[in-house]
Short mmCIF file of C-alpha atoms and ligand atoms in Angstrom, two decimals:
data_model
loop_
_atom_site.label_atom_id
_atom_site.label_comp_id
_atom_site.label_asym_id
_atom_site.label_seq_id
_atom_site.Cartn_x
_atom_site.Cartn_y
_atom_site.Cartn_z
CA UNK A 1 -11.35 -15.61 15.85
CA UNK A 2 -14.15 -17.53 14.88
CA UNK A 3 -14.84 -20.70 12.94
CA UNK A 4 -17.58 -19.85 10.57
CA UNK A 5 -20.53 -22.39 8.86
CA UNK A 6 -21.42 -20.39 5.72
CA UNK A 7 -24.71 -22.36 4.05
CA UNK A 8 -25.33 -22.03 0.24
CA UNK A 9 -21.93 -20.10 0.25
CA UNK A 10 -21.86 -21.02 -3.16
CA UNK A 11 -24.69 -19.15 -4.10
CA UNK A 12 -25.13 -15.54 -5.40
CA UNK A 13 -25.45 -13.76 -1.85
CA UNK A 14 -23.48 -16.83 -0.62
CA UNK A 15 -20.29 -16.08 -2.58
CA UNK A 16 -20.75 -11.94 -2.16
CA UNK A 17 -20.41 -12.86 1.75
CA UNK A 18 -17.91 -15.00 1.31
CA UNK A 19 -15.73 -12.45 -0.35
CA UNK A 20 -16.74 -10.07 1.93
CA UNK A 21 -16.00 -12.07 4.84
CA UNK A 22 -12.57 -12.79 3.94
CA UNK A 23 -11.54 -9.09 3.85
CA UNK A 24 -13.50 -8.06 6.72
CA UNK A 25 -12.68 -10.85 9.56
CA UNK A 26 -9.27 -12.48 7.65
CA UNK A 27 -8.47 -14.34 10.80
CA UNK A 28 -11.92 -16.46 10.75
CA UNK A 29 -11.97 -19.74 9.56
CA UNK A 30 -14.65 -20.11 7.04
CA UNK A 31 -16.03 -23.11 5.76
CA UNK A 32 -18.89 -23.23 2.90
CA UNK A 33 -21.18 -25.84 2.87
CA UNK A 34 -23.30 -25.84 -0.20
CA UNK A 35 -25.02 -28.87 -1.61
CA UNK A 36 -24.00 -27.66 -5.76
CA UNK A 37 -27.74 -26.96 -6.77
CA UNK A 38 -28.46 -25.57 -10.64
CA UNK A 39 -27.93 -22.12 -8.57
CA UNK A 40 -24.54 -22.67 -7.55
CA UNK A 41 -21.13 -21.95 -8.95
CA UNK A 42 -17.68 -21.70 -7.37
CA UNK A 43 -15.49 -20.53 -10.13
CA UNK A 44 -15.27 -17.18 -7.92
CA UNK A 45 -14.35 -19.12 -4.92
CA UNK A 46 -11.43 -21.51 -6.60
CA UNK A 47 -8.91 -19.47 -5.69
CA UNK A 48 -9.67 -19.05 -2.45
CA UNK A 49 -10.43 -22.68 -2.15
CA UNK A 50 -7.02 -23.37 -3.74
CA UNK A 51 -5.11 -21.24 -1.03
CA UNK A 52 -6.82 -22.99 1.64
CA UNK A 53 -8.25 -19.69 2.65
CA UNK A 54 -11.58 -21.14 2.60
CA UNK A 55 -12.58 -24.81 2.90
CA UNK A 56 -15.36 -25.80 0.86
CA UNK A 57 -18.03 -29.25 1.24
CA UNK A 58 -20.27 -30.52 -0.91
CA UNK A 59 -23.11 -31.43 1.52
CA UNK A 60 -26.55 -30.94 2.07
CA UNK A 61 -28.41 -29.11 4.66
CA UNK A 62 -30.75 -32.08 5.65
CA UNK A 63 -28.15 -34.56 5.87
CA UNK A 64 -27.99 -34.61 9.54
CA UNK A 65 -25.12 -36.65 10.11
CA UNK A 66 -22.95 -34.68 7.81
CA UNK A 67 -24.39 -31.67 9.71
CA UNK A 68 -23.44 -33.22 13.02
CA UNK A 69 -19.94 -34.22 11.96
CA UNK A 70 -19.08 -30.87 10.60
CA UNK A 71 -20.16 -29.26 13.83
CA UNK A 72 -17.82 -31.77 15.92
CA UNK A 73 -14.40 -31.23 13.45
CA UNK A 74 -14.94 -27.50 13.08
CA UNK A 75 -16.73 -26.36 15.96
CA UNK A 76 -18.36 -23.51 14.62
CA UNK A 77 -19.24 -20.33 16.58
CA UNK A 78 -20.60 -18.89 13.72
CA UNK A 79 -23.36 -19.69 11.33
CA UNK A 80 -24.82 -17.94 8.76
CA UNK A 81 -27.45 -19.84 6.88
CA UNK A 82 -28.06 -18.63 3.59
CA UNK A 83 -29.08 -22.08 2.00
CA UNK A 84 -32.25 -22.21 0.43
CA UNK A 85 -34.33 -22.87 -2.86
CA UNK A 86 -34.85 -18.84 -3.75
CA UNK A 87 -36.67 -18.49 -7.02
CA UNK A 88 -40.56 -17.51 -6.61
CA UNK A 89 -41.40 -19.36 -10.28
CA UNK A 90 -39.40 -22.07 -10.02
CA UNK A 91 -41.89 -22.51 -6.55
CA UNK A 92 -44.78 -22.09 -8.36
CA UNK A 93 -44.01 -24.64 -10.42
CA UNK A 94 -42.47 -27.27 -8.42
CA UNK A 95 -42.78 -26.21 -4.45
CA UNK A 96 -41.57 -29.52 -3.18
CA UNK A 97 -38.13 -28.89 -2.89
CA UNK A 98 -38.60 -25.74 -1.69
CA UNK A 99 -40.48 -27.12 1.52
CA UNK A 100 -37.61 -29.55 1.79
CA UNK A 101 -34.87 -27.68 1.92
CA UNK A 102 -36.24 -24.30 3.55
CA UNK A 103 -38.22 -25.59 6.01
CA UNK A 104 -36.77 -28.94 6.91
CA UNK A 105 -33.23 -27.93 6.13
CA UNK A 106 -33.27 -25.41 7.84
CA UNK A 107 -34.63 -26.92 11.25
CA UNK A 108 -32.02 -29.97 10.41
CA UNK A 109 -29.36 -26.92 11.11
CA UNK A 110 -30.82 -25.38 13.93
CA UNK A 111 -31.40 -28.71 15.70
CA UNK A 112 -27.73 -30.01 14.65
CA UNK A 113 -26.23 -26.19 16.19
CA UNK A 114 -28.51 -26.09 19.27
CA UNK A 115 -27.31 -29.90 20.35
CA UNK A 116 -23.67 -28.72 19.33
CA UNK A 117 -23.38 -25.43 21.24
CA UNK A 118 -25.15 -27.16 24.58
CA UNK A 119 -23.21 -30.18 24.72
CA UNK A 120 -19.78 -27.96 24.46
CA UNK A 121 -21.28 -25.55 27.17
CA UNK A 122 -20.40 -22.52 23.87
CA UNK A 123 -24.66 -21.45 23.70
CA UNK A 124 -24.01 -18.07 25.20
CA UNK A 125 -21.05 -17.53 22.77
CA UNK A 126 -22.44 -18.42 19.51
CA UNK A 127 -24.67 -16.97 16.92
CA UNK A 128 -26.70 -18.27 14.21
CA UNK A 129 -27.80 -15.86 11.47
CA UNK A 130 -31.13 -17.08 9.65
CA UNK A 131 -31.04 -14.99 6.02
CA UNK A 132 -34.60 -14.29 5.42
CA UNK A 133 -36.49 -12.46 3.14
CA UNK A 134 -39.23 -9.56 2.99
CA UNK A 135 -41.42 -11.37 0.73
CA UNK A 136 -43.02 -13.13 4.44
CA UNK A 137 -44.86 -10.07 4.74
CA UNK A 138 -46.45 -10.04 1.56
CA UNK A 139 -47.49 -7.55 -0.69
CA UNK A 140 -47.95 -3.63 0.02
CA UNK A 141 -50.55 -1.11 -2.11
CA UNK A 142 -48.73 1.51 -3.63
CA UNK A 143 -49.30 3.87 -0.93
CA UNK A 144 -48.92 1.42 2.30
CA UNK A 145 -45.67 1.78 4.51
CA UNK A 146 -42.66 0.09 4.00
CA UNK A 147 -42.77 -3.16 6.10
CA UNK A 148 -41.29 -3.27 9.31
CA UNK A 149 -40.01 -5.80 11.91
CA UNK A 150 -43.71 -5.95 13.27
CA UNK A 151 -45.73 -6.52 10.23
CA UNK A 152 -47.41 -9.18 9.86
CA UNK A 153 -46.61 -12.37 8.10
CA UNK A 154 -48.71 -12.83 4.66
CA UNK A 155 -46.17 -14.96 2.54
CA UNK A 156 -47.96 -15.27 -1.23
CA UNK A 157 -45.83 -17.72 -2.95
CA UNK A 158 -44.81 -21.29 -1.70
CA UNK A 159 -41.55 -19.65 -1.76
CA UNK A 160 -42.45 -16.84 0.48
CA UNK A 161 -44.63 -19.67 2.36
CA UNK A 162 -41.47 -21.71 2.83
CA UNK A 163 -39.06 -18.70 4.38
CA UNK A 164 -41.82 -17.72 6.57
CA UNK A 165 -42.50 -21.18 7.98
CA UNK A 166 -38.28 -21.06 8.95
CA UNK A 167 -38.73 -18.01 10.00
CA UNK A 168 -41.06 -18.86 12.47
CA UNK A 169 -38.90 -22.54 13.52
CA UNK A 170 -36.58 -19.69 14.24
CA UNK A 171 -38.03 -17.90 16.51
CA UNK A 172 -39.89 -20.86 18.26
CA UNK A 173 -36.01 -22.06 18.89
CA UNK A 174 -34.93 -18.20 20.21
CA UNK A 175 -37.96 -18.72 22.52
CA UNK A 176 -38.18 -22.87 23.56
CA UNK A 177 -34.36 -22.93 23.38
CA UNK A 178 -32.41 -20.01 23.90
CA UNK A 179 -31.32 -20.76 21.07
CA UNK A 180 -29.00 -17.52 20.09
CA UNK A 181 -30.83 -17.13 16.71
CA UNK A 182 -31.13 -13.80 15.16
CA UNK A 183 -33.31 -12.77 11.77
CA UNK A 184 -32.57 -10.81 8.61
CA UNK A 185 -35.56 -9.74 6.52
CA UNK A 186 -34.28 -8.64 3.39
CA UNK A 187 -35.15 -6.58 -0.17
CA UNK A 188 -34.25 -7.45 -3.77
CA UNK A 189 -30.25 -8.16 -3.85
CA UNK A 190 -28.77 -7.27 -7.34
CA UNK A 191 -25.06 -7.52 -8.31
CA UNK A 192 -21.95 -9.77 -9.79
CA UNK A 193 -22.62 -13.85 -9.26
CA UNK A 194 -26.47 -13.87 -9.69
CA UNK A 195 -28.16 -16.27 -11.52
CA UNK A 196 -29.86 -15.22 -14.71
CA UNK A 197 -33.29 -16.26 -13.44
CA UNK A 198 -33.77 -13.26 -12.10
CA UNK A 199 -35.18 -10.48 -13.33
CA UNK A 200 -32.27 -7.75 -13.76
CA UNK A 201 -29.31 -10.45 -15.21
CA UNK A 202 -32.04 -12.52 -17.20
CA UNK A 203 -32.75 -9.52 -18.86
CA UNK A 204 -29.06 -7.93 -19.02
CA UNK A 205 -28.05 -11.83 -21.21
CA UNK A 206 -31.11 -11.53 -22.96
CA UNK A 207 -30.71 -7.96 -24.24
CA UNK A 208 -27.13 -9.45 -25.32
CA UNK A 209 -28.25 -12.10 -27.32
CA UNK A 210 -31.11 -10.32 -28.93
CA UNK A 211 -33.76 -12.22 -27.55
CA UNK A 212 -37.00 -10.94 -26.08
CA UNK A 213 -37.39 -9.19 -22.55
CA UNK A 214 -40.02 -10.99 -20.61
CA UNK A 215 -41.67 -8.10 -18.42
CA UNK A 216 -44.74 -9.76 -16.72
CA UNK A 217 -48.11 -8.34 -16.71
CA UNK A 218 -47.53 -4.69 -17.17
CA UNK A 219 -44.86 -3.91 -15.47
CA UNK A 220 -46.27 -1.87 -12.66
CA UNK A 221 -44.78 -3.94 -9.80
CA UNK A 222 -42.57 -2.39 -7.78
CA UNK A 223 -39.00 -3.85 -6.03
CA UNK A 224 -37.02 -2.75 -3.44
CA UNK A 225 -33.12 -3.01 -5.03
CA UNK A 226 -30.78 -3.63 -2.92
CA UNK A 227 -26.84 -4.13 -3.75
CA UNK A 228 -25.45 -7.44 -2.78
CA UNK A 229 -22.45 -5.16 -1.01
CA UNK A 230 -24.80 -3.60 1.01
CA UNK A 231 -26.62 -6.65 1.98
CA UNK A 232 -23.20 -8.57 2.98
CA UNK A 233 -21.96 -5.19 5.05
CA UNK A 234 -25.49 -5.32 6.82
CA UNK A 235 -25.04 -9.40 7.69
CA UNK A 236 -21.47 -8.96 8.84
CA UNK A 237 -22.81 -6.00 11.33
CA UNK A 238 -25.87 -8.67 12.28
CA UNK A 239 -24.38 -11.44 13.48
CA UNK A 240 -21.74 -9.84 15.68
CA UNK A 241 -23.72 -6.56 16.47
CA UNK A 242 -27.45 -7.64 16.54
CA UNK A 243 -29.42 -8.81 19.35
CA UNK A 244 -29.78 -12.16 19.33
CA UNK A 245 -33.88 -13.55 19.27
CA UNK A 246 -34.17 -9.82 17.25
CA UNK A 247 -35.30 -9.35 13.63
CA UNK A 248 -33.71 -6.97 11.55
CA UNK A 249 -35.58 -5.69 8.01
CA UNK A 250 -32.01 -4.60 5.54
CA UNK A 251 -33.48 -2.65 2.56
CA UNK A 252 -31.94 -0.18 -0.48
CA UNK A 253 -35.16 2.40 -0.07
CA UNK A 254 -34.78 2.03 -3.78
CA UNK A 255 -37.98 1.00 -5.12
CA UNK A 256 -38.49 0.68 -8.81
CA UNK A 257 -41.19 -0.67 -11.24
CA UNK A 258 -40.35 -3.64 -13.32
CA UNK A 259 -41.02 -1.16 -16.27
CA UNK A 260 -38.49 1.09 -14.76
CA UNK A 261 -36.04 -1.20 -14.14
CA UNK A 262 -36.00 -2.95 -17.47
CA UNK A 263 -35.63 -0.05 -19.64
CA UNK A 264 -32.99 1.63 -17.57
CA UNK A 265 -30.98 -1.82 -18.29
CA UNK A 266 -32.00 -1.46 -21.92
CA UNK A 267 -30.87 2.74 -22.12
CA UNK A 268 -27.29 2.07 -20.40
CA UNK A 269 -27.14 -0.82 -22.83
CA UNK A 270 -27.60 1.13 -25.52
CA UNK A 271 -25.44 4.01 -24.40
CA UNK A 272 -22.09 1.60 -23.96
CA UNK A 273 -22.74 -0.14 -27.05
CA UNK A 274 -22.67 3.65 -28.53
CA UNK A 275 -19.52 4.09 -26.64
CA UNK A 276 -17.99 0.88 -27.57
CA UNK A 277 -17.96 0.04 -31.19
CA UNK A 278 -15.87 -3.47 -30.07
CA UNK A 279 -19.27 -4.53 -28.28
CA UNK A 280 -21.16 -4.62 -31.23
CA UNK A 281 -18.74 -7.71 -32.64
CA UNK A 282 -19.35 -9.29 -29.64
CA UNK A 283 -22.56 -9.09 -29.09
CA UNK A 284 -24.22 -9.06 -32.85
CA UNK A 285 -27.29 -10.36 -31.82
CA UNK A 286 -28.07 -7.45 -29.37
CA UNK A 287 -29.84 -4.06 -30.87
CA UNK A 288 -27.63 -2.08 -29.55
CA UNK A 289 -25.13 -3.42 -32.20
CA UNK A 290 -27.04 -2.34 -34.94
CA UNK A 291 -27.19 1.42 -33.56
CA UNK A 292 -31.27 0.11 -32.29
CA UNK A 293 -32.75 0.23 -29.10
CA UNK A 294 -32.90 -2.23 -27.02
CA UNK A 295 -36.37 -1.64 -25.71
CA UNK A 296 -37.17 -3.08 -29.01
CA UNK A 297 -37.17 -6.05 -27.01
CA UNK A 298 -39.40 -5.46 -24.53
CA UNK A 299 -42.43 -8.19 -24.64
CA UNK A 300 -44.84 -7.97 -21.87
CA UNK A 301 -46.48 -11.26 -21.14
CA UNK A 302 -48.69 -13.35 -18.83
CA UNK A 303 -48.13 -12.49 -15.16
CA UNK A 304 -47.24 -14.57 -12.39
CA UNK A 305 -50.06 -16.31 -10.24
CA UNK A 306 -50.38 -14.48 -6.85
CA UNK A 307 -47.75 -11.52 -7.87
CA UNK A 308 -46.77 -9.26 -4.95
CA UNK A 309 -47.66 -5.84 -6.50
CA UNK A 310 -44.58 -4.21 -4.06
CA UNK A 311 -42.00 -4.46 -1.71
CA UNK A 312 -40.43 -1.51 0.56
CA UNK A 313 -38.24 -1.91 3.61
CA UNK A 314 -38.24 0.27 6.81
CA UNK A 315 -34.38 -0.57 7.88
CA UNK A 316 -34.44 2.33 10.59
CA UNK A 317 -34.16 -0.68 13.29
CA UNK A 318 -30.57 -1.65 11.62
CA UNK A 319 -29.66 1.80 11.55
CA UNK A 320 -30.69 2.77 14.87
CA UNK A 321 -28.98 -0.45 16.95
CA UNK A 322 -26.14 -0.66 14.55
CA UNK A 323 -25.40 2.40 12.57
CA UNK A 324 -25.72 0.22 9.70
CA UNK A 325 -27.25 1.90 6.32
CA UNK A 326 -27.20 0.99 2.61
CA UNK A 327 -25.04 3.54 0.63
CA UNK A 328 -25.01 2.03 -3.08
CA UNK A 329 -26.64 4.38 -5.10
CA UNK A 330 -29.44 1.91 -7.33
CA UNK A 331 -28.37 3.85 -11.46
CA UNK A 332 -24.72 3.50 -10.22
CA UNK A 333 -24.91 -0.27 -8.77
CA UNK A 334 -26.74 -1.25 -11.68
CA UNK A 335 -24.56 0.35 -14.18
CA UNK A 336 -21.24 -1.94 -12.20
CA UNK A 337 -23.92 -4.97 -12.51
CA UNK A 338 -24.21 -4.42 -16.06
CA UNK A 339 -20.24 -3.95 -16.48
CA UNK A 340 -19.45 -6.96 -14.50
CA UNK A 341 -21.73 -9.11 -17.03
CA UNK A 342 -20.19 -7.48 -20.37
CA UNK A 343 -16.33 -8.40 -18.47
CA UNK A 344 -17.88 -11.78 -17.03
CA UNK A 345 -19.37 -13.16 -20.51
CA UNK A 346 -17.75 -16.63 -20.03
CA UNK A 347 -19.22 -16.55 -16.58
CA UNK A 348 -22.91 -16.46 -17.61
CA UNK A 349 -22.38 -18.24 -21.20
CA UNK A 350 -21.31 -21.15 -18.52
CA UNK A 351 -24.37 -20.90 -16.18
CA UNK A 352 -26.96 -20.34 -18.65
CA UNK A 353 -26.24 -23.90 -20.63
CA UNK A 354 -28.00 -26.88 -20.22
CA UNK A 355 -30.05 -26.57 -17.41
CA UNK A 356 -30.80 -23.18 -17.70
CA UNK A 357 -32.23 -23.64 -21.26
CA UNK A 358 -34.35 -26.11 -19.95
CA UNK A 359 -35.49 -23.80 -16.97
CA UNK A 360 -36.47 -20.51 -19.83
CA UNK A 361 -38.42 -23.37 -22.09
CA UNK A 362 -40.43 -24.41 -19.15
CA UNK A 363 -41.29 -21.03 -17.64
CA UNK A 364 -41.81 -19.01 -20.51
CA UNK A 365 -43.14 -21.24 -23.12
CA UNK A 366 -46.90 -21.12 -22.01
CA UNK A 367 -46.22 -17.32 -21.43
CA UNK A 368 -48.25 -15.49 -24.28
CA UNK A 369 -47.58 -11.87 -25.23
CA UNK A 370 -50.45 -9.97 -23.66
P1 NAD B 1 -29.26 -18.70 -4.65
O1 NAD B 1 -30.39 -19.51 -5.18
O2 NAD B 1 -28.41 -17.94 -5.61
O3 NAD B 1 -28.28 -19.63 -3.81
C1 NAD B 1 -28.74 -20.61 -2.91
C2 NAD B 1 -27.61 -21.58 -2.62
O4 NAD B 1 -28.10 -22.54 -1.69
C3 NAD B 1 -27.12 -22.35 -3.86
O5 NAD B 1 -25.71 -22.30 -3.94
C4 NAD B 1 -27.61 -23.76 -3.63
O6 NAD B 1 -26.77 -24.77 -4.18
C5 NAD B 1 -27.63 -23.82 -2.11
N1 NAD B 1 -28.56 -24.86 -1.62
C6 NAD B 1 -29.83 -25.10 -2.03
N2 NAD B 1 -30.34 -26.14 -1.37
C7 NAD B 1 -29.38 -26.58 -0.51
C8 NAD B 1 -29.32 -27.63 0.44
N3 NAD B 1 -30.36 -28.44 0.66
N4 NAD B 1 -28.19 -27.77 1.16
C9 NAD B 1 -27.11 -26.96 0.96
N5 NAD B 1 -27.11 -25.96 0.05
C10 NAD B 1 -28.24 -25.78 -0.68
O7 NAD B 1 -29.90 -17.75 -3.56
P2 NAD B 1 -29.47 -16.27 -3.12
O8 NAD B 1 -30.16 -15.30 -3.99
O9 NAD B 1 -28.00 -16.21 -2.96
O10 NAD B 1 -30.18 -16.21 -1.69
C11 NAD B 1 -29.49 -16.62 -0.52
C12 NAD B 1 -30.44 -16.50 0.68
O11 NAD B 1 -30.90 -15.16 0.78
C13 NAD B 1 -31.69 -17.37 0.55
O12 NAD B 1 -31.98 -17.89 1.82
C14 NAD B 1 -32.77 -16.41 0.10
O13 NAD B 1 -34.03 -16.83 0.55
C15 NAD B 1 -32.32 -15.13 0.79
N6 NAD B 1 -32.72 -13.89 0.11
C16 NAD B 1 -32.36 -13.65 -1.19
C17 NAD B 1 -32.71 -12.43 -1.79
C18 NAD B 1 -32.34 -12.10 -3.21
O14 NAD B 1 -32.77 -11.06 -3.72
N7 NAD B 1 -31.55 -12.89 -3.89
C19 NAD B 1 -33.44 -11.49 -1.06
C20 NAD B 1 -33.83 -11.81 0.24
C21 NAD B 1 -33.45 -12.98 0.83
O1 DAU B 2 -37.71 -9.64 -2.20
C1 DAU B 2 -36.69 -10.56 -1.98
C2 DAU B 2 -36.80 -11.69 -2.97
O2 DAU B 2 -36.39 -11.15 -4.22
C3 DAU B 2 -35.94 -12.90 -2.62
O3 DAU B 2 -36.41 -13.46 -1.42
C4 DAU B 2 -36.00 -13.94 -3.74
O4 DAU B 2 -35.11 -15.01 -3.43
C5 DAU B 2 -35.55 -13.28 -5.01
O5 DAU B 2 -35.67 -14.20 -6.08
C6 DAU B 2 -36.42 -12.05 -5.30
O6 DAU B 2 -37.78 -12.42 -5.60
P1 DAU B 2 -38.60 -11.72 -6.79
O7 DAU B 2 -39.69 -12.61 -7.20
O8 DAU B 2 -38.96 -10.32 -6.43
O9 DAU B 2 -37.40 -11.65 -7.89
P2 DAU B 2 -37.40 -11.94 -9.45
O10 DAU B 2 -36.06 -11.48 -9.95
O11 DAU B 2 -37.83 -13.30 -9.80
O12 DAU B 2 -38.50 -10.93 -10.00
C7 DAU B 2 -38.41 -9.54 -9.75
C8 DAU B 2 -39.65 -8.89 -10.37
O13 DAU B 2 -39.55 -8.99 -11.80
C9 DAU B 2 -40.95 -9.56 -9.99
O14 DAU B 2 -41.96 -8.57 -9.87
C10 DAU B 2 -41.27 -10.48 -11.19
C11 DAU B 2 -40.66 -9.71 -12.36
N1 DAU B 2 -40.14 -10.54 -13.46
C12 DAU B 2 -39.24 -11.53 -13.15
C13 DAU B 2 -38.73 -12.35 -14.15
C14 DAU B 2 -37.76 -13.44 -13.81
C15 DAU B 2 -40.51 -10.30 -14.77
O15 DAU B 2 -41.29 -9.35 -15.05
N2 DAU B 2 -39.99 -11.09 -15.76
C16 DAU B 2 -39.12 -12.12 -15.49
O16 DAU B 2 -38.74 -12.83 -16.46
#
């Protein structure tokens, strides 16, 4: 049994592992620490907050006192850091808080676990999972292999600038320290819980509500989509299988364009309205209602400064050491995504107030139809 520090739990990947977790390892004590950002909800972890088979704090990552005392009641062997600022425009336009929290956080936690684990003698029995992601290595021509755990660091955004600079505290800890750190470098996650910031729920509520699909530039970048079940399998096999001071790249070898991506979401749209007349009351707003197309919707418009053309990931490290492969199949695990918004309407009608509307004004106001 372990007792388990789960950072930013209350975030998309955050509460997909906690989920996971529970039904995987039910005799670990988890605890979520997640300081309630605009990106967090709980409403899927109440329940198991209310049966005590989580505990949950409200606490931030660079509070170092609150770090300490958590690590001296709970006395975690386990951490799996998953707290960060994670949206690419929301860094272009503000990168302050992105520096704060990924970078300083983040060596707040590794300094808090590494003091921890040596003063209780427990260094050579715990682990500390840093989730990274594969936009460090930058951007790849259309014709370039996938990245692996070797390729070099080129981070484009002051997002991507801010994982890679924890990435490296990291591994300067695995090497100074022995600390027992390892890595995770990984693709695009998609699924149930994500924010609709990002590019496959924005457009899913948009589509909905009959308001325009924002596809930037022309569409030609390319993602590597990965389902959120896969990536959660792939962390639970990391931190008790990996090596620790290793890197390990998870990816869905299911690279897309934006284009691609987008109007798939649009045709299965389409097709379940077809199939479901009770849709169409509602969701008026939405084409699809009105027996139209939702690609009616599609707008292209200016892209984002410094956008990574494309991502691909070379997982054959994870599969070799651990046996560990991605399975989800990308038209099927987009076609559950798209089912889990329709049944989860009061879900995203709840995240996408206030701050949210804010968020859409700010981004995509200046953002002309090109
Ligand atoms: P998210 O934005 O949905 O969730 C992040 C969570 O961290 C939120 O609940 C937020 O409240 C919390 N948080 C932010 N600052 C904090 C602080 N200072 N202290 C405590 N909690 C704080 O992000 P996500 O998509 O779930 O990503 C989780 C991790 O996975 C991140 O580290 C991200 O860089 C990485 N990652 C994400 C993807 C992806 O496609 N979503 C891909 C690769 C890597
Ligand atoms: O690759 C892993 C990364 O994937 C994670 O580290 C990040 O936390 C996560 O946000 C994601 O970054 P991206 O920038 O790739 O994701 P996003 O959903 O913002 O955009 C995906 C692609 O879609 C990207 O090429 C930009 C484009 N896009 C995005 C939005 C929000 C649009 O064309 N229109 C949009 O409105």
């Amino acid at each position: 049994m372990h007792s388990v520090m789960i950072t930013g739990g209350a975030g998309f990947i955050g509460q997909n592992l906690v989920h996971a977790w529970r039904v995987a390892r039910p005799t670990d004590r988890l605890i979520v620490v997640d300081a309630m950002t605009y990106a967090a909800n709980v409403r899927s972890l109440e329940p198991l907050i209310a049966d005590r088979s989580i505990l949950f704090v409200k606490g931030d990552i660079n509070d170092a006192a609150l770090m300490r005392s958590l690590f001296e009641e709970y006395k975690f062997t386990r951490v799996a850091h998953l707290a960060a600022e994670s949206h690419v425009d929301r860094s272009i336009a503000d990168p302050e808080a992105f520096l704060q929290t990924n970078v300083f956080g983040t060596f707040t936690l590794l300094r808090t676990a590494l003091d921890a684990w040596r003063s209780t003698g427990t260094l050579d029995r715990a682990r500390f999972l840093h989730v990274s992601t594969d936009e460090v290595y930058g951007s790849l021509g259309s014709a370039d292999p996938a990245f692996s755990e070797s390729s070099p660091y080129r981070p484009n955004s002051p997002y991507a600038a801010s994982k890679a600079a924890s990435d490296h505290m990291v591994r300067a800890f695995v090497a100074t320290y022995d600390m027992p750190a390892l890595i995770t470098n990984c693709s695009n996650n998609y699924g149930p819980y994500q924010h609709p910031e990002k590019l496959i729920p924005l457009m899913l509520v948009h589509a909905l509500d009959g308001k325009s699909l924002p596809v930037y530039g022309d569409g030609s970048n390319i993602r590597d989509w990965l389902h959120v079940s896969d990536h959660c399998d792939a962390l639970l096999t990391v931190i008790e299988r990996g090596r620790t001071g290793e890197t390990y790249n998870i990816g869905g070898r299911k690279e897309r364009t934006n284009r691609d991506v987008v109007e798939l979401i649009c045709d299965t749209l389409d097709r379940t309205f077809a199939a479901e007349p009770a849709l169409a009351s509602r969701f008026p707003g939405c084409p699809a209602a009105a027996g139209a197309s939702c690609r009616s919707l599609i707008t292209y418009v200016t892209d984002r400064p410094g956008h990574d053309h494309r991502y691909a990931i070379d997982a054959s490290k994870l599969a070799r050491e651990t046996g560990q492969r991605c399975s989800v199949d990308f038209t099927a695990g987009l076609g559950r995504t798209i089912r889990w918004y329709l049944d989860n309407e009061a879900w995203w009608r709840e995240v996408t107030s206030g701050a949210y509307k804010a968020w859409i004004d700010k981004n995509y106001g200046l953002r002309i139809a090109v």
